Coordinates of C-alpha atoms in Angstrom, one line a residue:
Chain A
X59 CA 0.3 0.1 -0.2
X60 CA 1.4 3.4 -0.7
X61 CA 2.8 6.0 1.5
X62 CA -0.7 8.0 1.5
X63 CA -1.9 6.6 4.2
X64 CA 1.0 7.1 6.7
X65 CA -0.7 10.2 8.0
X66 CA -3.4 8.1 9.6
X67 CA -1.0 6.3 11.9
X68 CA 0.0 9.9 13.3
X69 CA -3.0 10.6 15.7
X70 CA -2.7 6.7 17.2
X71 CA 0.9 7.4 17.9
X72 CA 0.0 10.6 19.4
X73 CA -3.0 8.8 21.3
X74 CA -0.5 6.1 22.4
X75 CA 2.4 8.2 23.8
X76 CA 0.0 10.3 26.1
X77 CA -2.0 7.4 27.3
X78 CA 0.8 5.1 27.4
X79 CA 3.2 7.1 29.1
X80 CA 1.7 9.9 30.7
X81 CA -0.4 8.0 33.4
X82 CA 2.6 5.6 34.0
X83 CA 5.0 8.6 34.5
X84 CA 2.5 10.1 36.5
X85 CA 2.6 6.9 38.6
X86 CA 6.1 6.3 39.1
X87 CA 6.5 10.2 40.0
X88 CA 3.8 9.4 42.6
X89 CA 5.2 6.4 44.1
X90 CA 8.3 8.8 45.1
X91 CA 6.1 11.4 46.6
X92 CA 3.8 12.1 49.7
X93 CA 0.8 12.5 47.7
X94 CA -2.6 11.3 49.1
X95 CA -6.1 12.5 49.4
X96 CA -5.2 14.7 52.4
X97 CA -2.3 16.6 50.7
X98 CA -3.1 19.4 48.6
X99 CA -1.9 19.4 45.0
X100 CA 0.7 21.8 45.6
X101 CA 2.6 20.8 48.7
X102 CA 3.2 17.4 47.0
X103 CA 7.1 16.7 47.9
X104 CA 9.5 13.9 47.0
X105 CA 9.2 11.3 50.1
X106 CA 10.4 7.7 50.1
X107 CA 8.9 7.4 54.1
X108 CA 6.0 5.2 52.5
X109 CA 8.3 2.7 50.6
X110 CA 8.5 0.8 54.3
X111 CA 5.0 -0.8 53.3
X112 CA 7.2 -3.2 50.9
X113 CA 8.5 -4.8 53.9
X114 CA 5.5 -4.9 56.4
X115 CA 4.5 -8.4 56.9
X116 CA 1.1 -8.2 55.3
X117 CA 2.2 -6.9 52.0
X118 CA 4.9 -9.7 51.6
X119 CA 2.3 -12.2 52.0
X120 CA 0.2 -10.7 49.8
X121 CA 3.1 -10.5 47.2
X122 CA 4.2 -14.3 47.9
X123 CA 0.2 -15.3 47.4
X124 CA 0.0 -13.5 44.3
X125 CA 3.4 -15.0 42.4
X126 CA 2.3 -18.5 43.9
X127 CA -1.3 -18.6 42.7
X128 CA -0.3 -16.5 39.2
X129 CA 2.6 -19.3 38.4
X130 CA 0.0 -22.5 39.5
X131 CA -2.6 -21.1 37.7
X132 CA -0.3 -20.4 34.4
X133 CA 1.5 -24.0 34.9
X134 CA -2.2 -25.7 35.1
X135 CA -3.9 -23.6 32.4
X136 CA -0.7 -24.6 30.1
X137 CA -1.4 -28.2 30.4
X138 CA -5.4 -28.1 30.0
X139 CA -4.9 -25.4 27.5
X140 CA -2.3 -26.7 25.7
X141 CA -4.2 -30.2 25.7
X142 CA -7.5 -28.3 24.9
X143 CA -6.1 -26.6 21.9
X144 CA -4.2 -29.3 20.6
X145 CA -7.5 -31.7 20.7
X146 CA -9.2 -28.9 18.7
X147 CA -6.4 -28.9 16.2
X148 CA -6.2 -32.6 15.5
X149 CA -10.5 -33.0 14.9
X150 CA -11.5 -32.7 11.9
X151 CA -13.8 -29.8 12.9
X152 CA -11.7 -27.0 10.6
X153 CA -14.2 -24.0 11.5
X154 CA -12.3 -21.8 13.1
X155 CA -14.8 -19.0 14.2
X156 CA -17.2 -21.7 15.6
X157 CA -14.1 -22.6 18.1
X158 CA -13.1 -19.1 19.1
X159 CA -16.9 -18.4 19.9
X160 CA -17.3 -21.5 22.0
X161 CA -14.2 -20.5 23.6
X162 CA -14.5 -16.6 24.0
X163 CA -18.5 -17.6 24.9
X164 CA -18.5 -17.6 28.6
X165 CA -16.1 -14.5 28.7
X166 CA -19.5 -12.6 27.3
X167 CA -21.1 -13.4 30.8
X168 CA -20.0 -10.9 33.6
X169 CA -17.1 -12.1 35.1
X170 CA -18.0 -10.9 38.8
X171 CA -21.2 -12.7 38.0
X172 CA -19.5 -15.8 37.0
X173 CA -17.0 -15.9 40.3
X174 CA -20.0 -15.5 42.5
X175 CA -21.8 -18.8 40.7
X176 CA -18.9 -20.6 41.0
X177 CA -18.8 -19.3 45.0
X178 CA -22.1 -20.7 45.0
X179 CA -21.5 -24.0 44.1
X180 CA -18.1 -24.3 46.0
X181 CA -20.1 -24.1 49.4
X182 CA -22.2 -27.0 51.0
X183 CA -25.8 -26.1 50.5
X184 CA -25.7 -25.0 47.1
X185 CA -28.2 -24.8 43.9
X186 CA -26.9 -27.9 42.5
X187 CA -26.5 -29.9 45.7
X188 CA -30.1 -28.6 45.8
X189 CA -31.0 -30.4 42.9
X190 CA -28.5 -33.8 42.4
X191 CA -28.7 -34.4 46.1
X192 CA -24.6 -34.2 47.0
X193 CA -22.3 -31.4 46.2
X194 CA -19.7 -31.9 43.5
X195 CA -16.9 -29.8 45.0
X196 CA -17.7 -30.5 48.7
X197 CA -17.3 -27.4 50.9
X198 CA -14.3 -26.0 49.2
X199 CA -15.1 -22.0 49.5
X200 CA -12.6 -19.8 51.2
X201 CA -9.9 -22.6 50.5
X202 CA -6.9 -22.0 48.2
X203 CA -7.9 -24.7 45.5
X204 CA -11.4 -22.7 45.5
X205 CA -9.2 -19.7 44.2
X206 CA -6.8 -21.9 41.7
X207 CA -10.2 -23.4 40.6
X208 CA -11.8 -20.2 39.8
X209 CA -8.7 -18.7 38.4
X210 CA -7.6 -21.3 36.0
X211 CA -11.5 -21.5 34.4
X212 CA -11.8 -17.9 34.2
X213 CA -8.3 -17.2 32.2
X214 CA -8.2 -20.5 30.2
X215 CA -9.6 -19.1 27.2
X216 CA -6.8 -16.8 27.0
X217 CA -4.3 -19.9 26.9
X218 CA -6.4 -21.9 24.3
X219 CA -6.8 -19.2 21.9
X220 CA -3.2 -18.2 21.4
X221 CA -1.9 -22.1 21.3
X222 CA -4.4 -23.2 18.9
X223 CA -3.6 -19.9 16.4
X224 CA 0.2 -21.1 16.9
X225 CA -0.9 -24.7 16.1
X226 CA -2.8 -23.6 12.9
X227 CA 0.1 -21.7 11.5
X228 CA 2.2 -25.1 11.2
X229 CA 2.6 -26.4 7.9
X230 CA 0.8 -29.7 7.5
X231 CA 3.8 -31.0 5.3
X232 CA 6.2 -31.2 8.2
X233 CA 3.8 -33.4 10.0
X234 CA 3.7 -35.7 6.9
X235 CA 7.4 -35.0 6.7
X236 CA 7.8 -36.4 10.5
X237 CA 6.1 -39.3 10.1
X238 CA 7.7 -40.2 6.4
X239 CA 11.1 -39.8 8.2
X240 CA 9.9 -42.1 11.0
X241 CA 8.7 -40.7 14.1
X242 CA 6.2 -42.2 15.9
X243 CA 3.2 -39.9 16.6
X244 CA 4.4 -38.5 20.7
X245 CA 7.9 -37.9 19.1
X246 CA 6.1 -36.0 16.2
X247 CA 4.6 -33.9 18.6
X248 CA 7.9 -33.7 20.8
X249 CA 10.3 -32.8 18.5
X250 CA 8.4 -31.0 15.7
X251 CA 4.8 -29.7 16.8
X252 CA 5.7 -28.5 20.4
X253 CA 8.5 -26.3 19.3
X254 CA 6.8 -24.5 16.6
X255 CA 3.8 -23.7 19.1
X256 CA 6.3 -22.1 21.5
X257 CA 5.5 -18.6 20.4
X258 CA 1.6 -19.7 21.4
X259 CA 2.6 -21.0 25.0
X260 CA 4.6 -17.7 25.8
X261 CA 1.8 -15.8 24.6
X262 CA -0.8 -17.5 26.7
X263 CA 1.3 -17.7 29.6
X264 CA 1.7 -14.3 29.9
X265 CA -2.1 -13.8 29.2
X266 CA -2.6 -15.4 32.1
X267 CA 0.2 -14.8 34.6
X268 CA -0.7 -11.1 34.5
X269 CA -4.2 -11.0 35.2
X270 CA -3.9 -13.5 38.0
X271 CA -1.2 -11.5 39.3
X272 CA -2.9 -8.9 39.7
X273 CA -6.4 -9.3 40.2
X274 CA -8.3 -8.6 43.1
X275 CA -12.0 -9.9 42.3
X276 CA -11.7 -13.6 42.3
X277 CA -9.3 -14.1 45.0
X278 CA -11.5 -11.8 47.3
X279 CA -15.1 -13.6 46.4
X280 CA -13.7 -16.8 46.5
X281 CA -11.1 -16.6 49.0
X282 CA -13.7 -15.0 51.4
X283 CA -11.3 -12.5 52.6
X284 CA -8.5 -15.4 53.7
X285 CA -5.8 -14.8 51.3
X286 CA -4.8 -11.5 50.8
X287 CA -3.5 -10.5 47.2
X288 CA -1.5 -7.7 46.0
X289 CA -4.3 -6.4 43.7
X290 CA -6.5 -6.6 47.4
X291 CA -4.0 -4.1 48.8
X292 CA -3.8 -1.5 46.0
X293 CA -7.6 -2.1 46.4
X294 CA -7.9 -1.2 50.2
X295 CA -5.4 1.6 50.0
X296 CA -8.0 3.6 47.5
X297 CA -11.1 2.8 49.8
X298 CA -9.9 3.6 53.0
X299 CA -10.5 6.9 54.5
X300 CA -7.6 8.5 53.5
X301 CA -6.8 7.3 50.0
X302 CA -2.8 6.8 49.9
X303 CA -2.1 7.3 46.2
X304 CA 1.6 7.2 46.9
X305 CA 1.3 3.7 48.4
X306 CA -1.3 2.3 45.6
X307 CA 1.4 3.8 42.9
X308 CA 4.2 1.9 44.5
X309 CA 2.8 -1.5 44.9
X310 CA 1.5 -1.2 40.8
X311 CA 4.8 0.1 40.0
X312 CA 6.3 -3.3 41.8
X313 CA 3.8 -5.3 39.6
X314 CA 4.8 -3.0 36.5
X315 CA 8.2 -4.5 37.0
X316 CA 6.8 -7.9 36.3
X317 CA 5.2 -7.0 33.4
X318 CA 7.6 -4.9 31.6
X319 CA 9.6 -8.5 32.5
X320 CA 7.2 -10.5 30.8
X321 CA 6.9 -8.2 27.9
X322 CA 10.7 -8.3 27.1
X323 CA 10.5 -12.1 27.1
X324 CA 7.3 -11.9 24.7
X325 CA 9.2 -9.4 22.1
X326 CA 12.1 -12.4 22.1
X327 CA 9.2 -14.5 20.4
X328 CA 6.9 -12.6 18.9
X329 CA 8.2 -9.0 17.2
X330 CA 4.4 -8.0 16.4
X331 CA 2.2 -9.9 18.6
X332 CA 1.0 -11.7 15.8
X333 CA -0.4 -14.5 18.1
X334 CA -1.9 -12.2 20.6
X335 CA -5.2 -12.9 19.2
Chain B
X254 CA 25.6 -72.9 3.9
X255 CA 22.3 -74.7 4.9
X256 CA 22.9 -73.0 8.4
X257 CA 22.0 -69.4 6.4
X258 CA 18.1 -71.0 6.0
X259 CA 18.1 -71.0 10.6
X260 CA 19.2 -67.3 11.1
X261 CA 16.4 -65.9 13.0
X262 CA 14.6 -63.3 11.1
X263 CA 14.6 -60.2 13.3
X264 CA 11.5 -58.6 14.0
X265 CA 10.1 -55.2 14.2
X266 CA 10.6 -55.2 17.8
X267 CA 13.7 -55.7 17.6
X268 CA 14.2 -52.7 15.1
X269 CA 13.4 -50.5 18.1
X270 CA 9.8 -50.4 17.2
X271 CA 7.1 -50.5 19.7
X272 CA 3.4 -51.2 19.2
X273 CA 1.4 -48.7 21.0
X274 CA -1.3 -49.4 19.0
X275 CA -3.4 -51.0 21.4
X276 CA -3.1 -47.9 23.7
X277 CA -4.7 -45.9 21.2
X278 CA -8.5 -46.7 21.7
X279 CA -8.5 -46.0 25.5
X280 CA -5.9 -42.9 25.2
X281 CA -8.5 -41.8 22.7
X282 CA -11.6 -41.8 24.7
X283 CA -9.5 -40.7 27.8
X284 CA -8.8 -37.8 26.0
X285 CA -12.0 -37.1 24.8
X286 CA -13.3 -37.4 28.9
X287 CA -10.8 -35.0 29.5
X288 CA -12.0 -32.3 26.8
X289 CA -15.4 -32.7 28.0
X290 CA -14.9 -32.1 31.7
X291 CA -12.5 -29.0 30.6
X292 CA -15.4 -27.6 28.6
X293 CA -17.8 -28.4 31.4
X294 CA -15.8 -26.5 33.5
X295 CA -15.8 -23.6 31.1
X296 CA -19.1 -23.4 31.3
X297 CA -19.6 -24.3 34.6
X298 CA -20.7 -21.0 35.7
X299 CA -22.8 -20.4 33.1
X300 CA -24.9 -23.2 33.7
X301 CA -25.1 -22.2 37.2
X302 CA -26.1 -18.9 36.3
X303 CA -28.7 -20.2 33.7
X304 CA -30.4 -22.6 36.8
X305 CA -30.3 -19.9 39.1
X306 CA -32.4 -17.3 36.5
X307 CA -35.4 -19.8 36.5
X308 CA -35.0 -21.1 40.2
X309 CA -38.1 -19.4 42.5
X310 CA -36.4 -19.1 45.8
X311 CA -34.3 -15.7 46.2
X312 CA -31.6 -17.6 48.2
X313 CA -29.1 -19.2 45.8
X314 CA -28.4 -22.1 48.2
X315 CA -31.8 -24.2 47.0
X316 CA -33.6 -24.8 44.2
X317 CA -37.4 -24.8 44.5
X318 CA -39.4 -24.6 41.6
X319 CA -38.9 -23.4 38.2
X320 CA -40.6 -19.6 37.3
X321 CA -39.8 -17.4 34.5
X322 CA -41.1 -14.6 36.7
X323 CA -37.3 -12.9 37.1
X324 CA -37.3 -12.2 33.0
X325 CA -39.7 -9.9 33.3
X326 CA -38.8 -8.8 36.1
X327 CA -35.4 -7.3 34.8
X328 CA -37.4 -4.4 33.6
X329 CA -39.0 -3.6 37.0
X330 CA -35.4 -3.6 38.8
X331 CA -34.4 0.4 38.4
X332 CA -30.6 0.1 39.5
X333 CA -30.2 -3.0 37.5
X334 CA -31.8 -1.0 34.5
X335 CA -29.6 1.9 35.2
X336 CA -26.2 -0.5 35.3
X337 CA -27.1 -2.5 31.9
X338 CA -27.9 1.2 30.1
X339 CA -24.4 2.7 31.4
X340 CA -22.7 -0.8 30.9
X341 CA -24.5 -0.7 26.8
X342 CA -23.5 3.2 26.4
X343 CA -20.1 2.7 27.4
X344 CA -19.5 -0.3 25.4
X345 CA -21.0 0.9 22.3
X346 CA -19.5 4.1 22.2
X347 CA -15.9 3.0 22.9
X348 CA -16.9 -0.1 20.2
X349 CA -17.9 2.1 17.7
X350 CA -14.8 4.3 17.8
X351 CA -12.4 2.1 18.4
X352 CA -13.6 0.0 15.5
X353 CA -13.7 2.6 12.9
X354 CA -10.9 4.6 14.4
X355 CA -8.8 1.6 14.7
X356 CA -9.2 0.2 11.4
X357 CA -7.9 3.5 9.9
X358 CA -5.2 3.3 12.5
X359 CA -4.4 -0.1 11.0
X360 CA -4.1 1.4 7.6
X361 CA -2.0 3.8 8.7
X362 CA 0.5 1.9 10.8
X363 CA 0.7 -0.8 7.7
X364 CA 1.6 1.8 5.4
X365 CA 4.9 2.8 7.6
X366 CA 8.1 1.0 7.6
X367 CA 8.9 -2.4 9.2
X368 CA 11.0 -0.9 12.1
X369 CA 9.0 2.0 13.4
X370 CA 5.6 -0.1 12.7
X371 CA 7.4 -3.1 15.0
X372 CA 7.9 0.0 17.5
X373 CA 4.9 1.2 17.6
X374 CA 3.4 -2.1 17.5
X375 CA 5.5 -2.7 20.8
X376 CA 3.4 0.3 22.2
X377 CA 0.0 -0.7 21.0
X378 CA 0.3 -4.3 22.9
X379 CA 1.2 -2.2 26.3
X380 CA -2.5 -1.8 27.2
X381 CA -3.4 -5.3 26.4
X382 CA -0.4 -6.8 28.5
X383 CA -0.4 -4.2 31.0
X384 CA -1.8 -5.4 34.3
X385 CA -5.4 -3.9 34.5
X386 CA -5.3 -2.7 37.8
X387 CA -1.7 -0.6 37.0
X388 CA -4.0 0.5 33.8
X389 CA -6.9 1.3 36.0
X390 CA -4.8 3.0 38.4
X391 CA -2.2 5.0 36.6
X392 CA -5.3 6.3 34.2
X393 CA -7.1 7.2 37.3
X394 CA -4.1 9.1 38.8
X395 CA -4.1 10.5 35.3
X396 CA -7.6 11.9 35.4
X397 CA -7.3 12.8 39.0
X398 CA -4.2 15.0 38.4
X399 CA -6.4 16.5 35.6
X400 CA -9.2 17.6 38.0
X401 CA -8.2 21.2 38.8
X402 CA -8.6 22.1 35.3
X403 CA -12.1 19.6 34.8
X404 CA -13.7 19.7 37.9
X405 CA -16.5 17.2 37.0
X406 CA -14.2 14.8 34.8
X407 CA -14.9 11.5 36.3
X408 CA -17.9 9.5 35.2
X409 CA -19.2 8.6 31.4
X410 CA -16.0 10.2 30.0
X411 CA -13.2 9.1 31.7
X412 CA -14.8 5.6 31.3
X413 CA -15.4 5.7 28.1
X414 CA -11.8 7.3 27.3
X415 CA -10.2 4.1 29.5
X416 CA -12.4 1.7 27.5
X417 CA -11.2 3.1 24.2
X418 CA -7.2 2.7 25.6
X419 CA -8.0 -0.9 26.1
X420 CA -10.0 -1.6 23.0
X421 CA -7.8 0.3 20.5
X422 CA -5.0 -2.8 20.2
X423 CA -7.4 -5.9 19.6
X424 CA -8.9 -3.9 16.6
X425 CA -5.3 -2.8 15.6
X426 CA -4.0 -6.4 16.2
X427 CA -7.2 -7.9 14.1
X428 CA -7.0 -5.8 10.8
X429 CA -3.3 -5.6 10.6
X430 CA -2.6 -9.7 9.6
X431 CA -5.7 -8.9 7.2
X432 CA -3.9 -6.2 5.8
X433 CA -0.8 -8.4 5.7
X434 CA -3.0 -10.7 3.4
X435 CA -4.4 -8.3 1.2
X436 CA -3.0 -8.4 -2.4
X437 CA -0.9 -5.2 -2.6
X438 CA -1.4 -4.5 -6.4
X439 CA -5.2 -4.0 -5.5
X440 CA -4.8 -0.5 -4.3
X441 CA -2.5 0.4 -7.3
X442 CA -5.3 -1.8 -10.0
X443 CA -8.0 1.0 -7.9
X444 CA -5.3 3.9 -8.2
X445 CA -4.8 3.3 -12.2
X446 CA -8.5 3.2 -12.5
X447 CA -8.4 6.7 -11.4
X448 CA -9.9 7.0 -7.9
X449 CA -8.6 9.1 -5.3
X450 CA -6.5 7.5 -2.8
X451 CA -9.2 7.6 0.1
X452 CA -11.9 6.3 -2.0
X453 CA -9.8 3.4 -2.9
X454 CA -9.4 2.8 0.5
X455 CA -13.1 2.6 1.3
X456 CA -14.4 1.1 -1.4
X457 CA -11.3 -1.5 -2.1
X458 CA -9.4 -1.9 1.0
X459 CA -12.1 -1.9 3.6
X460 CA -14.0 -4.2 1.8
X461 CA -11.1 -6.8 1.4
X462 CA -10.4 -6.6 5.2
X463 CA -13.6 -6.5 6.9
X464 CA -13.2 -10.0 8.2
X465 CA -10.5 -8.5 10.2
X466 CA -12.5 -5.5 11.3
X467 CA -15.3 -7.4 12.4
X468 CA -13.2 -9.6 14.6
X469 CA -11.5 -6.8 15.7
X470 CA -15.0 -5.2 16.7
X471 CA -16.5 -8.9 18.3
X472 CA -13.4 -8.6 20.5
X473 CA -13.2 -5.2 21.5
X474 CA -17.1 -5.4 22.6
X475 CA -16.4 -8.4 24.5
X476 CA -13.6 -6.8 26.4
X477 CA -15.4 -3.9 27.2
X478 CA -18.4 -5.4 27.9
X479 CA -16.8 -7.6 30.7
X480 CA -14.4 -5.1 32.0
X481 CA -14.3 -4.6 35.6
X482 CA -10.9 -3.6 36.9
X483 CA -10.4 -0.8 34.6
X484 CA -13.9 0.5 35.0
X485 CA -13.9 0.3 38.9
X486 CA -10.9 2.9 38.9
X487 CA -12.1 5.2 36.5
X488 CA -15.9 5.6 36.7
X489 CA -17.4 8.7 38.7
X490 CA -20.0 8.3 41.8
X491 CA -23.0 6.9 40.7
X492 CA -22.2 5.9 37.2
X493 CA -22.0 2.4 37.6
X494 CA -21.8 -0.5 35.0
X495 CA -22.5 -3.7 35.6
X496 CA -19.3 -5.1 37.2
X497 CA -19.4 -2.4 39.3
X498 CA -22.9 -2.6 40.4
X499 CA -22.8 -6.7 41.0
X500 CA -19.9 -6.0 43.0
X501 CA -21.0 -3.8 45.5
X502 CA -24.0 -6.0 45.8
X503 CA -22.3 -9.2 46.0
X504 CA -20.7 -7.6 49.3
X505 CA -24.3 -7.0 50.7
X506 CA -25.9 -10.5 49.3
X507 CA -29.1 -9.4 48.3
X508 CA -28.5 -9.7 44.3
X509 CA -31.7 -9.9 42.7
X510 CA -32.2 -12.9 40.4
X511 CA -33.1 -10.7 37.7
X512 CA -29.7 -10.4 37.2
X513 CA -29.0 -14.0 36.4
X514 CA -32.1 -14.0 34.1
X515 CA -30.6 -10.9 32.3
X516 CA -27.0 -12.3 32.3
X517 CA -28.6 -15.8 30.7
X518 CA -30.4 -13.9 28.1
X519 CA -27.5 -12.7 26.9
X520 CA -25.6 -15.5 26.5
X521 CA -28.6 -17.0 24.8
X522 CA -28.6 -14.0 22.1
X523 CA -25.0 -14.0 21.9
X524 CA -24.8 -17.4 21.0
X525 CA -28.0 -17.5 18.5
X526 CA -26.3 -14.5 16.7
X527 CA -23.0 -16.2 16.4
X528 CA -24.5 -19.4 15.4
X529 CA -26.8 -16.9 12.9
X530 CA -23.8 -15.1 11.7
X531 CA -21.8 -18.7 11.0
X532 CA -24.8 -20.5 9.0
X533 CA -25.2 -17.4 6.8
X534 CA -21.3 -17.2 5.9
X535 CA -21.7 -21.2 5.4
X536 CA -24.6 -20.8 2.9
X537 CA -23.1 -18.0 1.1
X538 CA -19.9 -20.3 0.8
X539 CA -22.0 -23.0 -0.7
X540 CA -23.7 -20.3 -3.0
X541 CA -20.3 -19.4 -4.6
X542 CA -19.4 -23.3 -5.0
X543 CA -22.6 -24.1 -7.0
X544 CA -21.9 -21.2 -9.4
X545 CA -18.2 -22.6 -10.3

């Protein structure tokens, strides 16, 4: 396409530069300031006193919870998501649009409502047990396993879709060649297909890891407040009577560090974000 | 010499061939079961919501009898209706702007040199990859710092801006691969035939990439309707979308079953719409086949 349309990219560049950089820079600056809702804008000063919250016991536990649950969720989603994507990929059914639809359809219902429904059937007396006579999950609400199941099956579509996209891009001739050269079906998968789909796995893992790491609604609803995640700490900073913008910013900056690491990792595998969808 | 005949013949196993064929069937059945369980788990909450929507008891812990009263009751619940209206206004406004502008942006980006495009695409992916809480929180801080200039900024304006911020990347990312697939000569042919570049863009290029635009729009709408975290931080007092409203009500444990009814309706309509679309696409292809 000609150079005529270059000009169309300019507004988007400006938009991105403003809305990507300005809020982030503001956040980083506020993280090293004394700004909370009791401080007028003209009295903001540089201050590092509140950095002590990073080593507060409660916040350290919240960090550990977030990281542990995010890693576990990503691993489980990887196993289940890869399996599901590979199963769809191998089936004769080739209408991608239907598959996409089936996988993203649950996401059309409200996230909070879905998590609350899960919370309902994770408890002893629930609507399913009232119909079939027993509770399929026992009474796990408020326990770590409930949070884990909730997280995995909320974010699983984010793993299935990129892996499936990556699998679909593999040339079928490569599979035929592998079999002709004498590989067993399992070796074919391990030596040919899996290495070629790694791009989708990396994308999927990041798309699962990040929202889990920073989420706060799912642990709050399914954990009954027993497990504090770093997102909950940030939320609480904003709900208190004095809104501690500096505390919230500092904690968000820490999450941001994780994210920058992930984005760098992703760009090593996928330059233009082709597998993101 | 005669001994030669007695040499044992090597079997396939001795060459290292392992016969796994007897495992094939059970493994296949196991795979189907596991796949079914995964899909059941993905849809578990949807199924529970559907059951709750026809439950005559207000309590979610027991099932009394089937009723459809909660469906017409949606219209009676004022708070719920306001939340639904707010959600749709924000999502439709954000999705329309993101789809139209995002398509043109993608065309613009596609015309850039590869190096520069990759750099911008990196920025483009930031809203998608950044944690919702960081995006939401940092946008809120920016709007907060603008408050001395615009005191009443929080509300529908900030909400739409925030939604635009995370829906644009989905449109750009869906349109871009379609642009790469289109024949580069298409544009030149149109220009040679004497139409102006922007007219060619609308008449020739846009129809060629409309599948990408459509899927981008769908993704943008999905993300926008379902968003909770970013909206939670960027809305003003009194302008709740569905997620924020439900999050608030869940804490007080008095959610009206009409919410489940609305959610179920939305799922059914979405499913019907998408199935209808696929069916139309399918029959179109069938007709093309006949012509050949």
